[in-house]
Short mmCIF file of C-alpha atoms and ligand atoms in Angstrom, two decimals:
data_model
loop_
_atom_site.label_atom_id
_atom_site.label_comp_id
_atom_site.label_asym_id
_atom_site.label_seq_id
_atom_site.Cartn_x
_atom_site.Cartn_y
_atom_site.Cartn_z
CA MET T 1 21.00 -7.36 -19.91
CA ARG T 2 17.48 -7.19 -20.00
CA GLY T 3 17.22 -3.72 -18.29
CA THR T 4 13.60 -4.28 -16.63
CA ARG T 5 14.43 -2.90 -13.28
CA VAL T 6 12.06 -1.43 -10.58
CA GLU T 7 14.39 1.54 -8.54
CA ILE T 8 13.35 2.19 -4.86
CA ARG T 9 14.09 5.75 -3.78
CA ASN T 10 14.95 5.85 0.07
CA ALA T 11 15.04 9.81 0.17
CA ALA T 12 11.27 9.61 -1.29
CA LEU T 13 10.77 7.30 1.43
CA ALA T 14 12.02 9.30 3.58
CA HIS T 15 10.11 13.05 2.41
CA ASN T 16 6.92 11.17 2.32
CA ALA T 17 7.57 9.74 6.43
CA GLY T 18 8.00 13.26 6.79
CA ARG T 19 5.25 15.12 4.99
CA ALA T 20 2.65 12.50 7.25
CA ARG T 21 4.92 13.58 10.41
CA LEU T 22 4.06 17.36 9.51
CA LEU T 23 0.00 17.02 8.50
CA ALA T 24 -0.19 14.03 11.81
CA ALA T 25 0.82 17.18 13.85
CA GLY T 26 1.84 16.40 17.07
CA ALA T 27 -0.13 12.15 16.84
CA GLU T 28 2.86 9.67 16.60
CA VAL T 29 3.18 8.05 13.53
CA PHE T 30 3.00 4.23 12.25
CA ALA T 31 4.06 2.93 8.69
CA MET T 32 2.78 0.87 7.15
CA VAL T 33 5.42 -1.72 5.69
CA LYS T 34 3.59 -4.55 5.14
CA ALA T 35 3.21 -7.02 2.31
CA ASN T 36 6.98 -6.01 1.60
CA GLY T 37 7.19 -2.51 2.47
CA TYR T 38 3.98 -2.31 -0.46
CA GLY T 39 6.74 -3.90 -2.73
CA HIS T 40 9.64 -0.59 -1.84
CA GLY T 41 11.09 -4.02 0.58
CA LEU T 42 9.54 -4.47 4.02
CA LEU T 43 13.17 -3.54 5.96
CA ASN T 44 14.77 -1.29 3.36
CA ALA T 45 11.32 1.52 3.46
CA ALA T 46 11.47 0.98 7.66
CA MET T 47 14.95 1.56 7.53
CA ALA T 48 14.22 4.68 4.46
CA MET T 49 11.22 6.28 7.35
CA SER T 50 12.89 5.06 10.57
CA ALA T 51 13.86 8.58 11.51
CA GLN T 52 10.44 10.70 10.42
CA VAL T 53 8.11 7.82 12.23
CA ASP T 54 7.08 6.44 15.81
CA GLY T 55 6.84 2.60 14.91
CA PHE T 56 5.70 0.27 11.67
CA GLY T 57 2.26 -0.86 10.55
CA VAL T 58 1.53 -4.66 9.43
CA ALA T 59 -0.78 -7.09 8.60
CA LEU T 60 1.31 -10.80 9.96
CA LEU T 61 3.03 -12.15 13.13
CA GLU T 62 5.89 -13.16 10.24
CA GLU T 63 6.72 -9.57 9.07
CA ALA T 64 6.70 -8.06 12.69
CA ARG T 65 9.22 -11.32 12.96
CA GLN T 66 11.60 -9.90 10.44
CA LEU T 67 11.84 -6.17 11.32
CA ARG T 68 12.68 -7.38 14.88
CA ASP T 69 15.53 -9.74 13.45
CA ALA T 70 16.72 -7.57 11.74
CA GLY T 71 17.49 -5.27 14.85
CA ILE T 72 13.78 -3.20 15.08
CA GLY T 73 13.29 -1.85 18.66
CA ALA T 74 10.58 -0.07 17.35
CA SER T 75 7.18 -0.39 17.99
CA ILE T 76 5.36 -2.75 15.54
CA LEU T 77 1.77 -3.31 15.57
CA VAL T 78 0.04 -6.17 14.01
CA ALA T 79 -3.11 -5.65 12.09
CA GLU T 80 -4.24 -9.13 11.82
CA GLY T 81 -3.06 -9.55 15.17
CA PHE T 82 -1.52 -13.71 16.35
CA PHE T 83 -3.70 -16.35 14.20
CA ASP T 84 -3.51 -19.32 16.84
CA LEU T 85 -1.85 -19.30 20.71
CA ALA T 86 1.61 -19.54 19.09
CA GLU T 87 1.57 -16.32 17.48
CA LEU T 88 0.31 -14.71 20.48
CA GLN T 89 3.41 -16.05 22.75
CA GLU T 90 5.42 -15.14 20.22
CA ALA T 91 4.21 -11.47 20.30
CA ARG T 92 4.23 -11.28 23.69
CA GLN T 93 8.31 -12.15 23.07
CA LEU T 94 8.60 -9.64 21.10
CA SER T 95 6.70 -6.81 22.66
CA LEU T 96 4.54 -5.86 19.58
CA ASP T 97 1.35 -4.57 19.37
CA VAL T 98 -1.32 -7.16 18.04
CA VAL T 99 -4.80 -5.96 17.02
CA VAL T 100 -7.51 -8.12 18.58
CA HIS T 101 -10.23 -8.34 16.49
CA SER T 102 -12.39 -10.95 17.16
CA PRO T 103 -14.19 -13.09 19.79
CA TRP T 104 -12.35 -16.01 19.42
CA GLN T 105 -9.26 -14.07 20.22
CA VAL T 106 -10.53 -12.58 23.00
CA ALA T 107 -11.26 -15.89 24.53
CA LEU T 108 -8.06 -17.49 23.84
CA LEU T 109 -6.51 -14.47 25.52
CA LEU T 110 -8.36 -15.33 28.52
CA ASP T 111 -7.33 -18.78 28.53
CA ASN T 112 -3.95 -17.82 28.52
CA PRO T 113 -3.37 -14.51 30.24
CA GLY T 114 -0.20 -12.25 30.81
CA PRO T 115 1.11 -9.34 29.69
CA VAL T 116 -0.04 -8.06 26.11
CA ARG T 117 -0.08 -4.97 24.81
CA ILE T 118 -3.58 -4.86 23.07
CA TRP T 119 -5.22 -2.76 20.38
CA LEU T 120 -8.92 -4.00 20.50
CA LYS T 121 -10.49 -3.02 16.81
CA LEU T 122 -13.61 -1.77 15.87
CA ASN T 123 -15.91 -2.75 13.75
CA THR T 124 -17.51 0.59 12.65
CA GLY T 125 -19.58 0.40 9.90
CA MET T 126 -16.00 -1.39 7.63
CA ASN T 127 -17.42 -5.49 8.39
CA ARG T 128 -14.96 -6.48 8.14
CA LEU T 129 -12.23 -7.04 10.94
CA GLY T 130 -13.03 -5.91 14.20
CA LEU T 131 -15.55 -5.94 16.85
CA ARG T 132 -18.96 -4.72 17.81
CA PRO T 133 -19.66 -1.31 19.82
CA ALA T 134 -20.88 -2.75 22.46
CA ILE T 135 -19.49 -6.64 22.31
CA ALA T 136 -15.64 -4.44 22.83
CA LEU T 137 -17.20 -2.45 25.62
CA GLN T 138 -17.74 -5.70 27.53
CA ALA T 139 -14.63 -7.54 26.20
CA ALA T 140 -12.64 -4.90 27.41
CA GLU T 141 -13.83 -5.00 30.32
CA GLN T 142 -13.24 -8.70 30.35
CA LEU T 143 -9.94 -8.17 29.74
CA ALA T 144 -9.15 -5.76 32.08
CA ALA T 145 -10.22 -8.10 35.13
CA ALA T 146 -7.79 -10.46 33.89
CA GLY T 147 -4.95 -8.43 33.86
CA MET T 148 -5.34 -7.14 30.06
CA LYS T 149 -6.38 -3.73 29.54
CA PRO T 150 -6.25 -3.12 26.50
CA VAL T 151 -3.58 -0.04 25.48
CA GLY T 152 -5.48 1.64 22.53
CA VAL T 153 -9.11 1.12 20.62
CA MET T 154 -8.57 1.30 16.41
CA THR T 155 -10.98 0.82 13.76
CA HIS T 156 -10.28 1.24 9.67
CA PHE T 157 -11.97 4.29 7.53
CA ALA T 158 -14.23 1.80 4.17
CA CYS T 159 -14.62 5.36 2.06
CA ALA T 160 -11.85 8.33 3.81
CA ASP T 161 -11.03 8.76 0.35
CA ASP T 162 -13.74 8.58 -1.29
CA GLU T 163 -14.91 12.43 -2.74
CA GLN T 164 -18.54 11.96 -1.85
CA ASP T 165 -17.61 10.25 1.18
CA SER T 166 -20.86 10.59 3.43
CA ARG T 167 -20.28 7.47 6.10
CA THR T 168 -16.34 8.08 7.92
CA SER T 169 -17.39 11.11 10.76
CA ARG T 170 -19.98 8.34 11.45
CA GLN T 171 -17.19 5.72 11.71
CA LEU T 172 -14.97 8.27 14.22
CA MET T 173 -17.95 9.63 15.62
CA LEU T 174 -18.27 5.58 17.40
CA ALA T 175 -14.90 5.13 17.21
CA GLN T 176 -14.78 7.71 19.56
CA GLU T 177 -16.94 6.95 22.19
CA VAL T 178 -16.28 3.77 22.55
CA ALA T 179 -12.72 5.16 23.27
CA ASP T 180 -13.73 7.59 25.83
CA ALA T 181 -15.92 4.97 27.64
CA LEU T 182 -12.89 3.12 27.90
CA GLY T 183 -10.68 6.38 28.75
CA LEU T 184 -7.96 4.92 25.32
CA PRO T 185 -6.30 6.64 23.06
CA LEU T 186 -7.88 5.88 18.93
CA SER T 187 -6.08 5.20 16.56
CA ALA T 188 -8.33 5.02 13.17
CA ALA T 189 -6.11 7.39 10.05
CA ASN T 190 -4.96 5.83 6.75
CA SER T 191 -3.02 8.61 3.98
CA ALA T 192 -6.80 9.34 3.20
CA ALA T 193 -7.82 10.29 6.53
CA LEU T 194 -4.88 11.53 8.22
CA ILE T 195 -4.39 14.31 4.20
CA ARG T 196 -8.19 15.30 5.28
CA TYR T 197 -10.22 14.72 8.38
CA PRO T 198 -7.63 15.64 11.15
CA ALA T 199 -10.55 15.34 12.70
CA SER T 200 -9.69 11.60 13.08
CA HIS T 201 -6.28 11.43 13.76
CA GLY T 202 -6.61 10.32 17.77
CA ARG T 203 -3.49 8.98 19.24
CA ARG T 204 -1.81 7.23 16.40
CA VAL T 205 -1.93 7.37 12.84
CA ARG T 206 -2.06 4.30 10.35
CA PRO T 207 -0.34 5.73 6.59
CA GLY T 208 0.17 3.49 3.99
CA ILE T 209 -0.27 4.40 0.60
CA MET T 210 1.07 8.28 0.74
CA LEU T 211 4.40 7.33 2.01
CA TYR T 212 4.72 5.18 -1.69
CA GLY T 213 4.64 8.38 -3.32
CA SER T 214 1.22 7.96 -4.60
CA SER T 215 -2.26 9.61 -3.53
CA PRO T 216 -4.54 7.88 -1.69
CA PHE T 217 -7.46 10.15 -3.95
CA THR T 218 -8.67 10.02 -7.31
CA TRP T 219 -8.89 13.75 -7.63
CA LYS T 220 -5.97 15.04 -6.37
CA SER T 221 -2.48 13.55 -7.64
CA ALA T 222 0.56 12.56 -5.39
CA ALA T 223 2.86 15.44 -6.50
CA GLU T 224 -0.43 17.51 -5.49
CA LEU T 225 0.04 16.70 -2.08
CA GLY T 226 3.85 17.04 -1.46
CA LEU T 227 4.32 13.49 -1.43
CA GLN T 228 8.21 12.39 -3.88
CA VAL T 229 8.12 9.27 -6.03
CA SER T 230 9.37 6.28 -4.28
CA HIS T 231 9.30 3.32 -6.93
CA ARG T 232 9.94 3.86 -10.38
CA PHE T 233 9.37 0.97 -12.71
CA SER T 234 11.04 0.81 -16.80
CA ALA T 235 12.82 -1.30 -19.10
CA ARG T 236 13.90 -1.15 -22.18
CA LEU T 237 12.55 -1.33 -26.13
CA ILE T 238 13.78 -4.38 -27.83
CA ALA T 239 12.43 -4.33 -31.20
CA ILE T 240 11.20 -1.50 -33.55
CA ASN T 241 7.80 -3.14 -36.02
CA ASP T 242 6.48 -0.48 -38.62
CA ILE T 243 2.62 -1.16 -39.46
CA GLN T 244 0.54 -0.84 -41.93
CA PRO T 245 -3.32 0.28 -42.14
CA GLY T 246 -5.52 -2.84 -40.90
CA GLU T 247 -2.67 -4.20 -39.41
CA SER T 248 -2.94 -5.87 -35.16
CA VAL T 249 -0.51 -6.21 -32.43
CA GLY T 250 -0.18 -8.65 -30.36
CA TYR T 251 -2.70 -11.86 -28.46
CA GLY T 252 -6.26 -11.43 -29.84
CA ALA T 253 -5.38 -9.09 -32.19
CA THR T 254 -7.05 -6.61 -29.87
CA TRP T 255 -5.34 -3.16 -31.27
CA THR T 256 -5.61 -2.63 -34.94
CA ALA T 257 -3.65 0.49 -36.31
CA ALA T 258 -5.68 3.17 -38.68
CA GLU T 259 -2.30 4.54 -40.14
CA VAL T 260 0.87 3.70 -40.92
CA GLY T 261 3.22 4.07 -37.70
CA ARG T 262 5.81 1.68 -35.49
CA VAL T 263 5.59 0.00 -32.86
CA GLY T 264 7.88 -0.66 -30.17
CA VAL T 265 8.52 -3.85 -27.31
CA VAL T 266 9.31 -4.16 -24.70
CA ALA T 267 11.09 -5.79 -22.31
CA VAL T 268 8.86 -6.47 -19.73
CA GLY T 269 5.27 -7.86 -19.43
CA TYR T 270 3.08 -9.89 -16.86
CA GLY T 271 5.79 -12.42 -16.15
CA ASP T 272 7.33 -9.01 -14.15
CA GLY T 273 4.54 -8.21 -12.84
CA TYR T 274 2.64 -4.95 -14.78
CA PRO T 275 -0.75 -5.75 -14.71
CA ARG T 276 -1.32 -8.00 -17.70
CA HIS T 277 -5.23 -6.16 -17.98
CA ALA T 278 -3.27 -3.05 -18.90
CA PRO T 279 -5.43 -2.66 -21.79
CA SER T 280 -4.70 0.04 -25.17
CA GLY T 281 -4.04 3.53 -23.96
CA THR T 282 -2.98 2.73 -21.02
CA PRO T 283 0.41 5.16 -20.35
CA ALA T 284 3.58 5.34 -20.95
CA ALA T 285 7.01 7.10 -22.01
CA ILE T 286 9.65 6.79 -23.99
CA ASN T 287 12.86 8.30 -23.19
CA GLY T 288 11.14 10.69 -21.11
CA GLU T 289 7.98 11.12 -23.82
CA PRO T 290 5.10 9.95 -22.91
CA THR T 291 2.95 7.57 -25.29
CA ALA T 292 0.51 4.34 -24.80
CA LEU T 293 0.00 0.85 -24.62
CA VAL T 294 -1.10 -0.49 -28.15
CA GLY T 295 -2.31 -4.67 -27.67
CA ARG T 296 -2.23 -6.96 -25.20
CA VAL T 297 0.22 -7.09 -23.02
CA SER T 298 2.14 -11.34 -22.97
CA MET T 299 4.36 -12.58 -20.96
CA ASP T 300 7.39 -11.02 -21.31
CA MET T 301 6.52 -7.97 -23.61
CA LEU T 302 4.22 -5.46 -24.32
CA THR T 303 3.92 -3.39 -26.94
CA ILE T 304 3.64 0.79 -27.42
CA ASP T 305 2.94 3.57 -29.49
CA LEU T 306 5.75 4.97 -31.88
CA ASN T 307 4.24 7.25 -33.94
CA GLY T 308 5.40 10.64 -34.38
CA ILE T 309 7.83 9.36 -31.11
CA GLU T 310 11.74 9.33 -31.88
CA ALA T 311 13.04 6.20 -30.96
CA HIS T 312 16.38 3.86 -31.24
CA VAL T 313 16.20 0.36 -29.36
CA GLY T 314 18.07 -0.07 -26.16
CA ASP T 315 15.90 2.88 -25.31
CA GLU T 316 14.35 3.14 -21.74
CA VAL T 317 10.95 2.67 -21.58
CA GLU T 318 9.01 4.00 -18.43
CA LEU T 319 5.82 1.97 -16.70
CA TRP T 320 5.34 4.27 -14.40
CA GLY T 321 7.11 6.99 -11.75
CA ASP T 322 8.82 10.38 -13.06
CA VAL T 323 6.38 10.86 -16.20
CA VAL T 324 4.15 8.67 -16.16
CA ASP T 325 2.06 9.29 -12.49
CA VAL T 326 1.03 5.06 -11.24
CA ASP T 327 -1.95 6.10 -10.17
CA ALA T 328 -2.89 7.31 -13.88
CA VAL T 329 -1.54 3.60 -15.02
CA ALA T 330 -3.91 1.98 -12.61
CA GLN T 331 -6.84 4.15 -12.93
CA ALA T 332 -6.16 2.84 -16.55
CA CYS T 333 -6.25 -1.14 -15.87
CA GLY T 334 -9.54 -0.38 -13.34
CA THR T 335 -6.90 -1.73 -10.10
CA ILE T 336 -5.37 0.71 -7.03
CA SER T 337 -1.44 1.81 -7.34
CA TYR T 338 -1.57 -0.58 -4.22
CA GLU T 339 -2.15 -3.96 -6.16
CA LEU T 340 0.82 -2.48 -8.84
CA PHE T 341 3.60 -1.47 -5.79
CA CYS T 342 2.46 -5.78 -4.49
CA GLN T 343 2.10 -7.78 -7.45
CA ILE T 344 5.45 -6.86 -9.07
CA THR T 345 7.41 -10.60 -9.79
CA SER T 346 10.65 -11.64 -8.82
CA ARG T 347 12.22 -11.00 -11.64
CA PRO T 348 12.47 -7.37 -12.30
CA GLU T 349 16.17 -5.99 -10.89
CA ARG T 350 15.75 -3.98 -7.79
CA ILE T 351 17.81 -0.72 -7.14
CA ILE T 352 17.77 1.03 -4.80
CA VAL T 353 19.20 4.44 -4.87
C1 PLP P 401 -5.33 -1.71 9.20
C2 PLP P 401 -4.89 -0.86 8.29
N1 PLP P 401 -4.89 0.69 8.68
C3 PLP P 401 -3.77 1.43 8.13
C4 PLP P 401 -3.64 1.15 6.58
C5 PLP P 401 -3.28 1.93 5.35
O1 PLP P 401 -4.05 2.46 4.93
P1 PLP P 401 -3.36 3.44 2.47
O2 PLP P 401 -2.02 2.64 2.26
O3 PLP P 401 -4.53 3.43 2.85
O4 PLP P 401 -2.73 4.79 4.28
C6 PLP P 401 -4.30 0.05 6.34
C7 PLP P 401 -3.96 -0.31 4.48
O5 PLP P 401 -4.35 -1.17 4.19
C8 PLP P 401 -4.47 -0.95 7.14
O6 PLP P 401 -4.92 -2.21 6.93
#
């Protein structure tokens, strides 16, 4: 048995959702479970957190449908709304909260009036999805006149996780102005804003990454935020090689030994979703002892430094989890934990505890 596995910890998901609830201080908590629950399993993540949250956030109608098919009756916010008329009609049937972010969606609604729960999305500076405030005010009026008054206003922050952030307060002010003008509740906060900007909570907060045991901030760890590890990625050592000074390891010979040493070969690679671009020095741990990658990650294997470490074939190597902070791996790879969680392939065994 190869032994490459992802352990998903449902008690940690519930704990982290409880942290979000506490921080939300009375605002509705909508757990973002899009993209397969950030790699934790869409249904699994939703079920594990259901007692702690008021509803769920997904990106796509298909994701919402999967939750409804599994019998989840809680409110579901579809962050990209409907993609066409068929989806609008299905959103109505499934009683979903749909985000309306573009003029073409407003036009489709006006051509096809009928009851639907609309969260009008504002572009307050992210310049991705959303209507500019003046357009949003106009759209809200048109929709209300057609019997489809939006139930809320939402926006998304571009820089709430940035240590030097100076943009969120302006985004919040713009969103609040529109919400007030329309007399509607506001939903704006992602994990970073939920933790950092209580003034942004509004009616409904939408945490994602913090629920999955990762910090939205580079300067504060998940443990410091009181979050528990919910995703542990591990594999086994399948070979141990002695290495001489001047010898290199792996494709491209990108790492060369400076001294006599030992290198461990681990049964995990980019075919499992471990990032190929993880450089030498990326943290890992063997038998609980910290070490680091040496040489390039290949499809089915990677190599770690075993100098001064007692290790045997068959021993367990942690790629991230309890000893190795997923955020440290992400930082070494120039990415974010979101991507690491999402890109694990179907090959590793998944164990839900
Ligand atoms: C619309 C929306 N709200 C909330 C979130 C949650 O963000 P985070 O995972 O940073 O908490 C996301 C995630 O990207 C999102 O797209």
